Structures are given as C-alpha cells and as structure tokens.
Coordinates of C-alpha atoms (C1' of nucleotides) in Angstrom, one line a residue:
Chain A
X287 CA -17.2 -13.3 -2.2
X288 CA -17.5 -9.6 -1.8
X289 CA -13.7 -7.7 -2.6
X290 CA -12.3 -4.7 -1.6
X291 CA -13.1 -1.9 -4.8
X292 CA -10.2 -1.1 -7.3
X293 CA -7.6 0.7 -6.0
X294 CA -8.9 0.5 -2.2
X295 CA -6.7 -1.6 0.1
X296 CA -6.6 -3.0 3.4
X297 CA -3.7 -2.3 5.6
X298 CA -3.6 -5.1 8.0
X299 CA 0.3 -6.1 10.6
X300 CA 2.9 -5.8 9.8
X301 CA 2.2 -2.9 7.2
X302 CA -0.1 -1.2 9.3
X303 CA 2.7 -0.8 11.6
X304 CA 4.8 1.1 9.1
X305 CA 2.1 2.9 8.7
X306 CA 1.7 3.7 12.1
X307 CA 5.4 4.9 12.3
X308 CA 5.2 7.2 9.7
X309 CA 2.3 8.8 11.1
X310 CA 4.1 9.1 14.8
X311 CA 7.1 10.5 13.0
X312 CA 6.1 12.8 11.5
X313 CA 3.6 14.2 14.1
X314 CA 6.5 14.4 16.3
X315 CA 8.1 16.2 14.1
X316 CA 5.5 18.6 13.0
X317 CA 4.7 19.2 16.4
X318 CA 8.7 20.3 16.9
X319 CA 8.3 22.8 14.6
X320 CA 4.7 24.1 15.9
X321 CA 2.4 22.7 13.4
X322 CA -1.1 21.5 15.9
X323 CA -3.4 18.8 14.7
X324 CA -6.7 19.3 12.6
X325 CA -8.8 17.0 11.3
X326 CA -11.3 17.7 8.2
X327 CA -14.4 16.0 6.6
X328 CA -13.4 13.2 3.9
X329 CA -16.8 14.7 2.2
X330 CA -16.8 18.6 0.6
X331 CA -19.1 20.1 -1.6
X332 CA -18.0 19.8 -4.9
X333 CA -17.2 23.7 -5.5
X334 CA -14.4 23.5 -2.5
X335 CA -12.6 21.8 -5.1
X336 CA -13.0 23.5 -8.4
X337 CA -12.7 26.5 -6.6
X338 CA -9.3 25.5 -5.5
X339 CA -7.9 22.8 -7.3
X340 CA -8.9 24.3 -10.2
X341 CA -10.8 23.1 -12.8
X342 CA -8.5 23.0 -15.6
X343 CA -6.3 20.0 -13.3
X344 CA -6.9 16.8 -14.0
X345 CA -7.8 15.9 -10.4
X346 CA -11.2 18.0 -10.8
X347 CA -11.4 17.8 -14.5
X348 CA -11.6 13.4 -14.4
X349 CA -10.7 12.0 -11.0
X350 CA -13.0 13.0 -8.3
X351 CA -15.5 10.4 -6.8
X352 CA -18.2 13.3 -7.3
X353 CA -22.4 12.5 -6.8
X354 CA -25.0 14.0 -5.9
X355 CA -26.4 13.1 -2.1
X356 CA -29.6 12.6 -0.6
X357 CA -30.5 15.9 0.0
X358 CA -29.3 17.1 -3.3
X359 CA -26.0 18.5 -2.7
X360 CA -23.0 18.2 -5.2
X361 CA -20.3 16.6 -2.8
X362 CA -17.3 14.7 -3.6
X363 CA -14.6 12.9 -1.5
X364 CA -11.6 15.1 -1.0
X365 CA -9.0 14.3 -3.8
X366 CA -6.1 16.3 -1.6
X367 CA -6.3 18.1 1.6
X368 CA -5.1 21.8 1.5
X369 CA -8.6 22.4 -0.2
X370 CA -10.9 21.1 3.0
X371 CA -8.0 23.2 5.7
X372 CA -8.2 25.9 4.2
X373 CA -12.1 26.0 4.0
X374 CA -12.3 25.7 7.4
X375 CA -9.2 28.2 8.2
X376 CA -11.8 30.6 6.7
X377 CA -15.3 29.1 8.0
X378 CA -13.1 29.6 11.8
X379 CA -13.0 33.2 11.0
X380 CA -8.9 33.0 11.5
X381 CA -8.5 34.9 8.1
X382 CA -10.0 38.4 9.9
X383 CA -8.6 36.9 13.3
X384 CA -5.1 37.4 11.8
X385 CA -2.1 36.2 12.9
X386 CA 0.3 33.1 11.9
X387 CA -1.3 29.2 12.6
X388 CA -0.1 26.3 11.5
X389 CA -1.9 23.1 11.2
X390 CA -1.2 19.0 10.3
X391 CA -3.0 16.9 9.1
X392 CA -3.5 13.1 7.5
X393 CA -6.1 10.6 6.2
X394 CA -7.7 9.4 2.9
X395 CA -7.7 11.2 0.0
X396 CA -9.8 10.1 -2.9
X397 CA -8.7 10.3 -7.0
X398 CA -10.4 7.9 -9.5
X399 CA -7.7 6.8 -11.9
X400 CA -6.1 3.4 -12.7
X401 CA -4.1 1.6 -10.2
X402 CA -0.7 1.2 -11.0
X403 CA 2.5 1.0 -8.3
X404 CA 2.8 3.9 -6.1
X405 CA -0.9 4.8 -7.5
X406 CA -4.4 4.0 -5.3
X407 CA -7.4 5.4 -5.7
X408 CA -7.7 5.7 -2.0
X409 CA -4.4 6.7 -0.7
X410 CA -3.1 8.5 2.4
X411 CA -1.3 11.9 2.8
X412 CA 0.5 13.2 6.1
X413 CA 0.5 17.5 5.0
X414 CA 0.9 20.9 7.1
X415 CA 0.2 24.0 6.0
X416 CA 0.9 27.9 7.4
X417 CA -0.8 30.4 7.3
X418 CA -0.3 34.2 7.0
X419 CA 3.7 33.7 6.9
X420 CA 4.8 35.6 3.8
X421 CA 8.2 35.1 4.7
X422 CA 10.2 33.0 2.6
X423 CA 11.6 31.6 5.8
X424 CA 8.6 29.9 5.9
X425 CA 8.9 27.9 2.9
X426 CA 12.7 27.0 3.8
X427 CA 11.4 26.0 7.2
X428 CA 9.2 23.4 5.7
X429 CA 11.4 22.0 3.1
X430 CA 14.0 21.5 6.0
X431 CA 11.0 19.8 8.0
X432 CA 10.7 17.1 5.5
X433 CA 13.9 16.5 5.2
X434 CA 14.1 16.0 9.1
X435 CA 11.3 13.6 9.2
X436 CA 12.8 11.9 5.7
X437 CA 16.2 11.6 7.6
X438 CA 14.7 10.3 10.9
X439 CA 12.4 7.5 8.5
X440 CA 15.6 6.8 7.0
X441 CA 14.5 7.2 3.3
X442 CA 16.3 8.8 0.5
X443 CA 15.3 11.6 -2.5
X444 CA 16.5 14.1 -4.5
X445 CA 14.9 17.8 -4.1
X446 CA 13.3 19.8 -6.9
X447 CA 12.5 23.0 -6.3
X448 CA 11.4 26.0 -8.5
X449 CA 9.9 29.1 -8.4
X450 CA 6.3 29.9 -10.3
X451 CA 6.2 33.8 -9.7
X452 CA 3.6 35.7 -8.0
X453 CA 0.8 37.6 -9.7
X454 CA 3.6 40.5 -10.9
X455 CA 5.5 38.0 -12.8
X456 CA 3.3 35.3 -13.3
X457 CA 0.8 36.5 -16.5
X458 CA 3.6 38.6 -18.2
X459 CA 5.8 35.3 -18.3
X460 CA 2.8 33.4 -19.7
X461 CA 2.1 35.8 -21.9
X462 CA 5.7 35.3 -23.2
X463 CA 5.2 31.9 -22.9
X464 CA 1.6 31.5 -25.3
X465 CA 3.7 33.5 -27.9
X466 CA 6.5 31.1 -27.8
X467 CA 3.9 28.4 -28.2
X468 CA 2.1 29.7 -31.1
X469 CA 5.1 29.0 -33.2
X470 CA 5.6 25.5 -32.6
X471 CA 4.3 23.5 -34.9
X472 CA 3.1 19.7 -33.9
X473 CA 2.4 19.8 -30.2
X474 CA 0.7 16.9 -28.7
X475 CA -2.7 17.0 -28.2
X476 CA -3.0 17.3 -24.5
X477 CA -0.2 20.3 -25.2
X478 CA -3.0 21.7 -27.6
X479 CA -5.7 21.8 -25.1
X480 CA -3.1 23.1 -22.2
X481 CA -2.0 26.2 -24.6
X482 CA -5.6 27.1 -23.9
X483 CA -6.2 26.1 -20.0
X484 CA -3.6 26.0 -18.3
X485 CA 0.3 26.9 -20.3
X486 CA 2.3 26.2 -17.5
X487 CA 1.9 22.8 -17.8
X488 CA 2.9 22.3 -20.8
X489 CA 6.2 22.6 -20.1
X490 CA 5.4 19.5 -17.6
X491 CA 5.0 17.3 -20.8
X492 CA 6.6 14.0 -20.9
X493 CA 6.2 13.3 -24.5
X494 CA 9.4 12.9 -26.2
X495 CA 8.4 15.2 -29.2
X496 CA 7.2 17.5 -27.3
X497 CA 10.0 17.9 -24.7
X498 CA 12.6 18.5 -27.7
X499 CA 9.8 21.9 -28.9
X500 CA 10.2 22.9 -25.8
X501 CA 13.8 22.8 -25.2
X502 CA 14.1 26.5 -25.9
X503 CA 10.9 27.7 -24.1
X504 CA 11.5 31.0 -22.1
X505 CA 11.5 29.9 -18.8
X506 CA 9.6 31.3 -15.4
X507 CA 13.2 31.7 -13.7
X508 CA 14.3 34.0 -15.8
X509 CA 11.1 36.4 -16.1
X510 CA 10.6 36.6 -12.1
X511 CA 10.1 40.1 -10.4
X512 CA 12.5 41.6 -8.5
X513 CA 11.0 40.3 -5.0
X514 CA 10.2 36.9 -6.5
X515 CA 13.6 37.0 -7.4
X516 CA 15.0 37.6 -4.2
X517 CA 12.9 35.6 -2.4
X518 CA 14.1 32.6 -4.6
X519 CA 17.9 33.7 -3.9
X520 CA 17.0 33.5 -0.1
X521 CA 15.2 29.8 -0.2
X522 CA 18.5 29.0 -1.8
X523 CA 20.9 30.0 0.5
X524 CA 19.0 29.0 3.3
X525 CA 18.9 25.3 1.8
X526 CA 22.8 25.4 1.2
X527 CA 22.9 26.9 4.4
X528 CA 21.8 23.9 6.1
X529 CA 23.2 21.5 3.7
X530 CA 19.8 20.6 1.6
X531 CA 21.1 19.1 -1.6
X532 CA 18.4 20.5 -4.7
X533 CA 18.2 20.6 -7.9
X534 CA 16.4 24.0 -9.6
X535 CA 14.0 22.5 -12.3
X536 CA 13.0 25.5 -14.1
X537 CA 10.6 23.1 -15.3
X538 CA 8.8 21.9 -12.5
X539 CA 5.0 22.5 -11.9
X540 CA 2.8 21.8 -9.7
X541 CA -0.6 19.8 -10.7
X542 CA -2.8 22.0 -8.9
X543 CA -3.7 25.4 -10.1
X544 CA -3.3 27.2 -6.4
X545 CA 0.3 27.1 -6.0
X546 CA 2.9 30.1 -6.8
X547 CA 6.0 31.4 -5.7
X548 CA 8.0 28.6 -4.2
X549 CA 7.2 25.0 -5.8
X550 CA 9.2 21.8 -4.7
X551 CA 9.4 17.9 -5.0
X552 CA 10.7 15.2 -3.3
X553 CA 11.6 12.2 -5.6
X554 CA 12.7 9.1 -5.1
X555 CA 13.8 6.5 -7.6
X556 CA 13.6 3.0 -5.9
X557 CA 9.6 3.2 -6.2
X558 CA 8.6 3.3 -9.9
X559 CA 7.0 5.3 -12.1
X560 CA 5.2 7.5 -9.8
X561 CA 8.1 8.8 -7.9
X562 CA 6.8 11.8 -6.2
X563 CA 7.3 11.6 -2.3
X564 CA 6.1 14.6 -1.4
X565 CA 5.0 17.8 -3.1
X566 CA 4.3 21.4 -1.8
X567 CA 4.6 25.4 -2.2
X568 CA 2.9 28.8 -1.7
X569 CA -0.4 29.3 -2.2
X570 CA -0.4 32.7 -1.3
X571 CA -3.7 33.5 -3.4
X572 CA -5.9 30.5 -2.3
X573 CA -7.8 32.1 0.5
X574 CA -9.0 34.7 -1.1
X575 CA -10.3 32.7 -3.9
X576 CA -11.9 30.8 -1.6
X577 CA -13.8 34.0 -0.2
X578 CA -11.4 34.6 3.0
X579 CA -9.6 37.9 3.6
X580 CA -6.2 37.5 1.6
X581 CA -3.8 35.6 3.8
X582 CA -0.6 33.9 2.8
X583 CA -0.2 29.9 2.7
X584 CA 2.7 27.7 2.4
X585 CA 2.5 24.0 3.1
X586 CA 2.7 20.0 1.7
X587 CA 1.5 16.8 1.5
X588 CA 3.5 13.6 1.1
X589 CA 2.3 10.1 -0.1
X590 CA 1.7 7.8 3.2
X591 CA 1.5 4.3 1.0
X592 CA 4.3 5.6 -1.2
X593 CA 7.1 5.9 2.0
X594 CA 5.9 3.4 3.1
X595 CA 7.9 1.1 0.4
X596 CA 10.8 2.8 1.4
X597 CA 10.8 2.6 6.0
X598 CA 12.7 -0.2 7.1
X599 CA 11.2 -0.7 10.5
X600 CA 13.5 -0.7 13.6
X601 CA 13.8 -4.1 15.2
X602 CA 10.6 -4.9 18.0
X603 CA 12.0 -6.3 21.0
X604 CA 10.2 -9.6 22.9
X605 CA 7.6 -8.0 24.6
X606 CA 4.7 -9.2 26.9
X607 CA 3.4 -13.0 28.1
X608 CA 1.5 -16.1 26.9
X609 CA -0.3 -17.7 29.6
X610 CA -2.1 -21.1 28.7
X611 CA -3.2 -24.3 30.4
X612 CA -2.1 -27.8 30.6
X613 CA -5.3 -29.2 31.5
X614 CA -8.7 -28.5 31.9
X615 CA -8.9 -27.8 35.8
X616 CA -6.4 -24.9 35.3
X617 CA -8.6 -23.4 32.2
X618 CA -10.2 -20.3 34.7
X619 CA -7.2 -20.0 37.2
X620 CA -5.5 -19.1 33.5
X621 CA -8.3 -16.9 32.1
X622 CA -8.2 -15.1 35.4
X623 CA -4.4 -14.3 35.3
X624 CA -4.8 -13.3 31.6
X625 CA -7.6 -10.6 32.8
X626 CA -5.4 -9.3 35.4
X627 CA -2.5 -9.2 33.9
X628 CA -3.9 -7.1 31.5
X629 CA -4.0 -4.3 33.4
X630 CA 0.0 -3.8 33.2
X631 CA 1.7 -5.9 30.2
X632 CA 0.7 -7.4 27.0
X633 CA -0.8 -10.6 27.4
X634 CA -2.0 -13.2 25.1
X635 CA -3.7 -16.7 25.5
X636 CA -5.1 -19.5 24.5
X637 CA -8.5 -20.6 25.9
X638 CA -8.0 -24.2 25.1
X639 CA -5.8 -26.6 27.0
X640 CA -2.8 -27.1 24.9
X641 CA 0.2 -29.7 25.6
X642 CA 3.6 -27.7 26.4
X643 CA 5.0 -28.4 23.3
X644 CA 2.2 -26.3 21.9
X645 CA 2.1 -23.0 24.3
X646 CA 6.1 -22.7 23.8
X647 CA 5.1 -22.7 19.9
X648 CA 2.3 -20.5 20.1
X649 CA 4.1 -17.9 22.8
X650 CA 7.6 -18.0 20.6
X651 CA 5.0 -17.1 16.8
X652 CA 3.8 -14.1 19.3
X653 CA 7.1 -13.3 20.3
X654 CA 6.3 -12.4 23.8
X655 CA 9.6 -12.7 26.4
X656 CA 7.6 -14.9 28.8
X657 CA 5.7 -18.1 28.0
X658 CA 3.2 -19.0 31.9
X659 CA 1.7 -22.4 32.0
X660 CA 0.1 -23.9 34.3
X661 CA -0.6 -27.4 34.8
X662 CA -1.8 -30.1 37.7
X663 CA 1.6 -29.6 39.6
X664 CA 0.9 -25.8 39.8
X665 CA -2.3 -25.7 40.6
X666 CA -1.7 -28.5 43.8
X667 CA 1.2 -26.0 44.7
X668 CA 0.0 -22.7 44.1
X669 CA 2.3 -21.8 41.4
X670 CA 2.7 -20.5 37.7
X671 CA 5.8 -21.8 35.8
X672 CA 7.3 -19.1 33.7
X673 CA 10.1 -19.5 31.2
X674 CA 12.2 -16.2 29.6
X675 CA 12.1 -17.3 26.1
X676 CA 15.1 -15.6 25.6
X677 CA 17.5 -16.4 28.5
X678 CA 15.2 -20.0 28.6
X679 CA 15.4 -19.7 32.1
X680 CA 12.9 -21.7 34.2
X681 CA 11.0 -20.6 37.5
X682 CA 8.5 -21.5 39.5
X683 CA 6.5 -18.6 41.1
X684 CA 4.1 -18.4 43.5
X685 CA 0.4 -17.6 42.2
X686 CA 0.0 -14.3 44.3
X687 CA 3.4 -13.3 43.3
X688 CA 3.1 -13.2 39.8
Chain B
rG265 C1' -9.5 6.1 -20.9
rU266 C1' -5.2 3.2 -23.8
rG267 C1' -1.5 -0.7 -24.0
rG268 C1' 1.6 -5.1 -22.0
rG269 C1' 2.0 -9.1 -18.4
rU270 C1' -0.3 -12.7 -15.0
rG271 C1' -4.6 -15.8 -12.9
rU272 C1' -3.1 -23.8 -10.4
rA273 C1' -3.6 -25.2 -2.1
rG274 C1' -3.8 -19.9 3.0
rC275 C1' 1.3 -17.9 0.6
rU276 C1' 5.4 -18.5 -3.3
rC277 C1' 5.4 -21.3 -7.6
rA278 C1' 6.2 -26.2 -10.6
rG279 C1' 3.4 -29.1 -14.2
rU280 C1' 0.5 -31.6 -18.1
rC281 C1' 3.8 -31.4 -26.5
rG282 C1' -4.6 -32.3 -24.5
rG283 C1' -5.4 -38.5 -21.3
rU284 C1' -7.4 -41.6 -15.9
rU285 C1' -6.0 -40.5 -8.3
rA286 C1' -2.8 -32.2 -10.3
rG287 C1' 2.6 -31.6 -7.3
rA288 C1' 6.7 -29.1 -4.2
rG289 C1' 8.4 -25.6 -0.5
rC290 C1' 6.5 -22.5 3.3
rA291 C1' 2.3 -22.0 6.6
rU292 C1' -1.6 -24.8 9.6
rC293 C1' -2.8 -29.0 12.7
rA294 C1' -1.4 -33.7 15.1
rG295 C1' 2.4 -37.0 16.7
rG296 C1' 8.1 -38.6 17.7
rU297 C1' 6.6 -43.2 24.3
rU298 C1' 2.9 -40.1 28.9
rG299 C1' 5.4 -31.4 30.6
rU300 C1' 10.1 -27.8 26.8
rG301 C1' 9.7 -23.0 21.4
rG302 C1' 12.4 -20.4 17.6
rU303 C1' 16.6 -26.8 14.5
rU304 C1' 15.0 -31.6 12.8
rC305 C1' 11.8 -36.4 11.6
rU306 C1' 6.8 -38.6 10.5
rG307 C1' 1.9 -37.9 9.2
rA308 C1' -2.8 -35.2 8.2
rG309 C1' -6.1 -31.6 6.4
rG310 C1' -6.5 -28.2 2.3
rG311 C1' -7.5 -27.3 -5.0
rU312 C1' -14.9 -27.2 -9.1
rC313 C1' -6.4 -25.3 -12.0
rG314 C1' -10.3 -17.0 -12.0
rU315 C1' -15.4 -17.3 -14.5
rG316 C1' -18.5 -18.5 -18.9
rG317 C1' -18.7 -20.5 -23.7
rG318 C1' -16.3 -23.2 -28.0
rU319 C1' -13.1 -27.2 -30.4
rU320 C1' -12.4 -32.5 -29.0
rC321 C1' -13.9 -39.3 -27.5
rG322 C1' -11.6 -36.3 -23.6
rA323 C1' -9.6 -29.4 -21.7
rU324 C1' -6.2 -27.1 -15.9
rC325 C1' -3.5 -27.2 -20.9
rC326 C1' -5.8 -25.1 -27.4
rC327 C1' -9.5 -20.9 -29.1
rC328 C1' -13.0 -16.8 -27.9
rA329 C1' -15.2 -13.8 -24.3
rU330 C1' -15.4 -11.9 -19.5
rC331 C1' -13.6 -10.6 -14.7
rA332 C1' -9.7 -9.7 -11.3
rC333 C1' -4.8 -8.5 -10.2
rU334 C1' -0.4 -6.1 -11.9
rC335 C1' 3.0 -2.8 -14.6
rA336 C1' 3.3 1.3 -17.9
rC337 C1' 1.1 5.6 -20.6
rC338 C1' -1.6 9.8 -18.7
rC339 C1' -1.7 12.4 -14.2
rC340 C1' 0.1 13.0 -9.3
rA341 C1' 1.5 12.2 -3.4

RNA sequence: GUGGGUGUAGCUCAGUCGGUUAGAGCAUCAGGUUGUGGUUCUGAGGGUCGUGGGUUCGAUCCCCAUCACUCACCCCA
C-alpha cells in the first residue's frame, strides 16, 4: 500500500469544507478591503528564497524541499509566499509602474521539518500583501483585516505586535545589542551561532537559561528613530482606536530576515505548541533586494490547517433530492429524472433498485430535504412519490410536473 | 536532527499474569410477514493483533530491530 509522504495530508468532507470556508472568508474579506487575486508558481529557483528569506533563517538554512531539475536548475518548492509575489510584482514591471497594488493569495507552501500538531510539511497559507504604501495606515489597515476575518470565523487570539526599526535605527540598536551580548557568559549554542548571523533572534530564544541572560538586554523599542518612533505611536492609537486588544512584545521577531518596521502575531492557545495564527509586517526593503526599484511592502500570511482546528462550521441546512427505484422497470425512468434534475438542484441516486426502507436510509445519510421513488404504482400512473424528510409529508406528483 | 507515547475489525478501543474458534460499541449490508428514514430488535460480513527476527512445546502478549503515526524540543503559519 502506497501512503501519503510525512507531513503531507489529504483533506477529504467534512474538513475540506472548513477549509473551503476559510478560504471564501477571507477572500471576501480581502476583496472588501481591495486586495485582487494572484496566484504564483509552487516551484522558484532556489535564489528567490535565499535572496529573501534569508539565508541565515532556518526555513532556507534546513527546511526547503530544494533539487536540482532536469534541465539543471536549482529550484525548490516555495517555503512561504511573499518571496514568489513579490518576484513577480517586479518581473510585471509594477515596481517602475508605480503606484499602490495589493494582492491575495493562498495554496501550499512547502518546509521539511518534523511533523508535530499545528506543524505539516505541506501546509496552506491564505496572505495579502501591499505594495508601495509607506503609510503606517497601511499596516493598521491589515492588522484590523485579520481581526475582521478572525471575528467573522469566529476564532479567538491575543495580538503581539512590535516594532523592528528601519535601516536608521535598525544596525545602531544591533550594534548595542552585540555589545550587550559579548558580556554574557553561557549562551546556548544556537544563541552562539545567532550572535554571529542573525542577533535579533536571539532575543526570540526559548531556552530557560538563556531567557533569564537576556532579561536585561537593551531592547529595539527603546533605540527606535524618531519616525519609527512615531509611526509605532500611530499603529497604536489606531488599534485602540478601533478597539484591537495587543500586547507590545519588545521581544517579538519575525523568522524571516525581510521584515522591519512594524512586526505582529496572532496567537492562539487552544492549539498547542505551535500557536502562531498568523504572522506579518513591513518589508519595506525586500524589493530592492530582490532587484526591483525600492517600493514599500506590508502584508501576512496566516496558517490555513492551523484555523482550521479552531472554525466551528455553521449548521448546513437539508438540501437537494434522492431519487431511486423500487424495481427494475423504473431503473431508466429514474436515471433520466436524476440527469434532468441536475440541471437545477442537487441530486443524488442510487442506480440499483433498493426496497423503500433502503432509499429513506440512504436519502436521510445524504441529508437531502426530499427522498423520490418510484415504483410499479408510479410508473402505471405517471407519477413520482416524493416525501419532505423533514415535514414527512407525502405526495404524489405527476411525472411532467416534477 | 533529538526525546517521549502509541500501533488489535472501516472507526474508537477492550483483552490475553504466554495456551486451542481474539471481543465490544459505532459504521456497513440483509431481514423484522410481501412500499416508510433519522428510535429500536435479529442476523451477517469484516482481523496474517504494524513488519522482521529472537526466546519458548507454544507469542497478539516477553525481548531486539525496523517502520508508521503522534506529541514535545527546535523553528514557524
């Protein structure tokens, strides 16, 4: 027997469905706020992904399904979605075009790492990103888009949000930073090899030793520049403005190297150990390092299989008929109805002739609102017998009526 | 990559201190006097007890290996 791979999974009724709600929502949704559709290839060259990801992040450093294809090119499935957007943002000459866009997008996303709850290693993101907003208006917008399509799924989470500086705060405060690290003594490893990469993430570190070291670390917040500064006042009052509960984690960074400025989470803590909902920020620098003309960029991406533990779906209503056959002479007079009642309504059937007993069965499992049979007493007639499986009511109707 | 837990029917799980035909509930199918479902009653089908080796007169049970699933670390959505 041949198995799905590890960490690949079939979605198949009634989860698909959830699935399929999500995705509706929050098109809707994104749509409201004038985000329009685009869809990307699941395979990039390689360097898309260095280049922005960064190399020094895990995702590009040990999780990419990378190899080399037949005609010799380094391509890997995309691990996250801004990278392949943005690509083509640039390849569509929209960078020298100017202007604002803003685009949606969802699918599969690839990251080879062990499964775990909440973890796949082909998973599903719904994310929208803007381009050439600078405002910060931008980044409040899309915070108070997730929480819209949050509210209308019905789930719950708790809002981090932070701010990682721009690139006249950013490398002084790391600086600081690095010198504050030099004198600790007994840093994890992985702590050891981020003092050299990538700082910022050390102060992401979940080991307990590590997190007590770091308790008096300076902290990004209070080394912005005067317009990060501001800019962070503004995202604030905007959220209290529209009643956005957040927490500031001066701690918070993002796992990709491209963000700066504004940096948020959504969390939620009825799903495990890998909480994140959804994740986003400004990535103001991204398009330039990707070759483009500079051009600001805000945007997201939530975890599909991850809400999905959390949507309670609204109640389906009886929809739709079973048409079968008591005996074998009414077999095609059935099928025929089937086929032509197709054309308006959901209609299921059974091909076989079935006692009554069994069509009832079979039509209640389907949940339609109308079980049709028809039998030797139709057929002499010219009638279907249809019963409302919900008000049981019984007719008889004539053939060319139904 | 590292650690813990679990593998018995389609699903959820009992069970055998090692012993002959391995059980239940749900689900499926068929019936309950010749055409009435979502509530009952009766019956049937369905398992090489994850796989491979070892110990033993005998292993689903004990031991070893292996694979799969799962949770956690790490990382992230």
């Amino acid at each position: 027997m041949i198995n799905a791979l590890r960490g690949m999974k079939d979605t198949i009724s009634p989860t698909s469905e959830i699935y399929a709600h999500i995705i509706e929502t929050c098109t809707k949704i994104a749509q409201n706020y004038g985000f329009s559709f685009i869809e990307t290839p699941i395979l990039e060259e390689t360097a898309l992904f260095k280049r922005s990801v960064g190399e020094s992040s895990d995702i590009v450093g040990k999780e990419m399904y990378q190899f080399i294809d037949k005609g010799e090119n380094d391509v890997c499935l995309r691990p996250e979605g801004t990278a392949g957007v943005v690509r083509a943002f640039i390849q569509q000459k929209f960078d020298k075009a100017g202007g604002v866009r803003r685009f949606f997008y969802h699918g599969p996303m690839f990251r080879y790492e062990r499964p775990q709850k909440g973890r796949l290693r082909q998973f599903h993101q719904f994310g929208a990103e803007t381009f050439g907003e600078g405002s910060v208006r931008e980044d409040a917008t899309i915070i108070l888009m997730l929480k819209a399509i949050f509210e209308s799924l019905g789930i719950g989470y708790t809002l981090e949000i932070n701010s990682l500086g721009c690139p006249a705060c950013m490398p002084l405060y790391k600086l600081k930073l690095v010198q504050f690290l030099e004198t600790l003594d007994g840093l994890c490893e992985d702590c050891q090899r981020r003092k050299l990469t990538n700082p910022i993430r050390v102060l992401d570190c979940k080991n307990e030793h590590c997190k007590i070291l770091l308790a008096d670390a300076p902290l990004i917040v209070e080394h912005l520049c005067s317009t990060c500064k501001e800019d962070f006042a503004t995202l604030r009052s905007i959220l209290d403005q529209f009643n956005v509960a957040y927490v500031v984690n001066p701690k918070l960074v993002r796992g990709l190297d491209y963000y700066s400025k504004t940096a948020f989470e959504f969390v939620s803590n009825e799903i495990g150990a890998q909480s994140a909902i959804a994740g986003g920020g400004r990535y103001d620098r991204l398009v330039e390092f990707l070759d483009g003309k500079p051009t600001f960029g805000v945007g997201f991406a939530m975890g599909i299989e991850r809400l999905m533990e959390l949507v309670k779906m609204p109640e389906v209503k009886r929809e739709g008929y079973y048409i079968g056959a008591l005996c074998e002479e009414a077999k095609s007079v059935v099928y025929n109805l089937v086929i032509q009642k197709r054309e308006t309504s959901k209609v299921l059937t059974q091909y076989e002739p079935k006692s009554l007993k069994s069509h009832l069965s079979n039509a209640d499992k389907n949940y339609v609102k109308f079980c049709v049979c028809i039998g030797e007493d139709e057929l002499s007639k010219g009638v279907v017998w249809v019963k409302d499986l919900e008000s049981k009511e019984e007719k008889m109707i004539k053939l060319e009526n139904f």
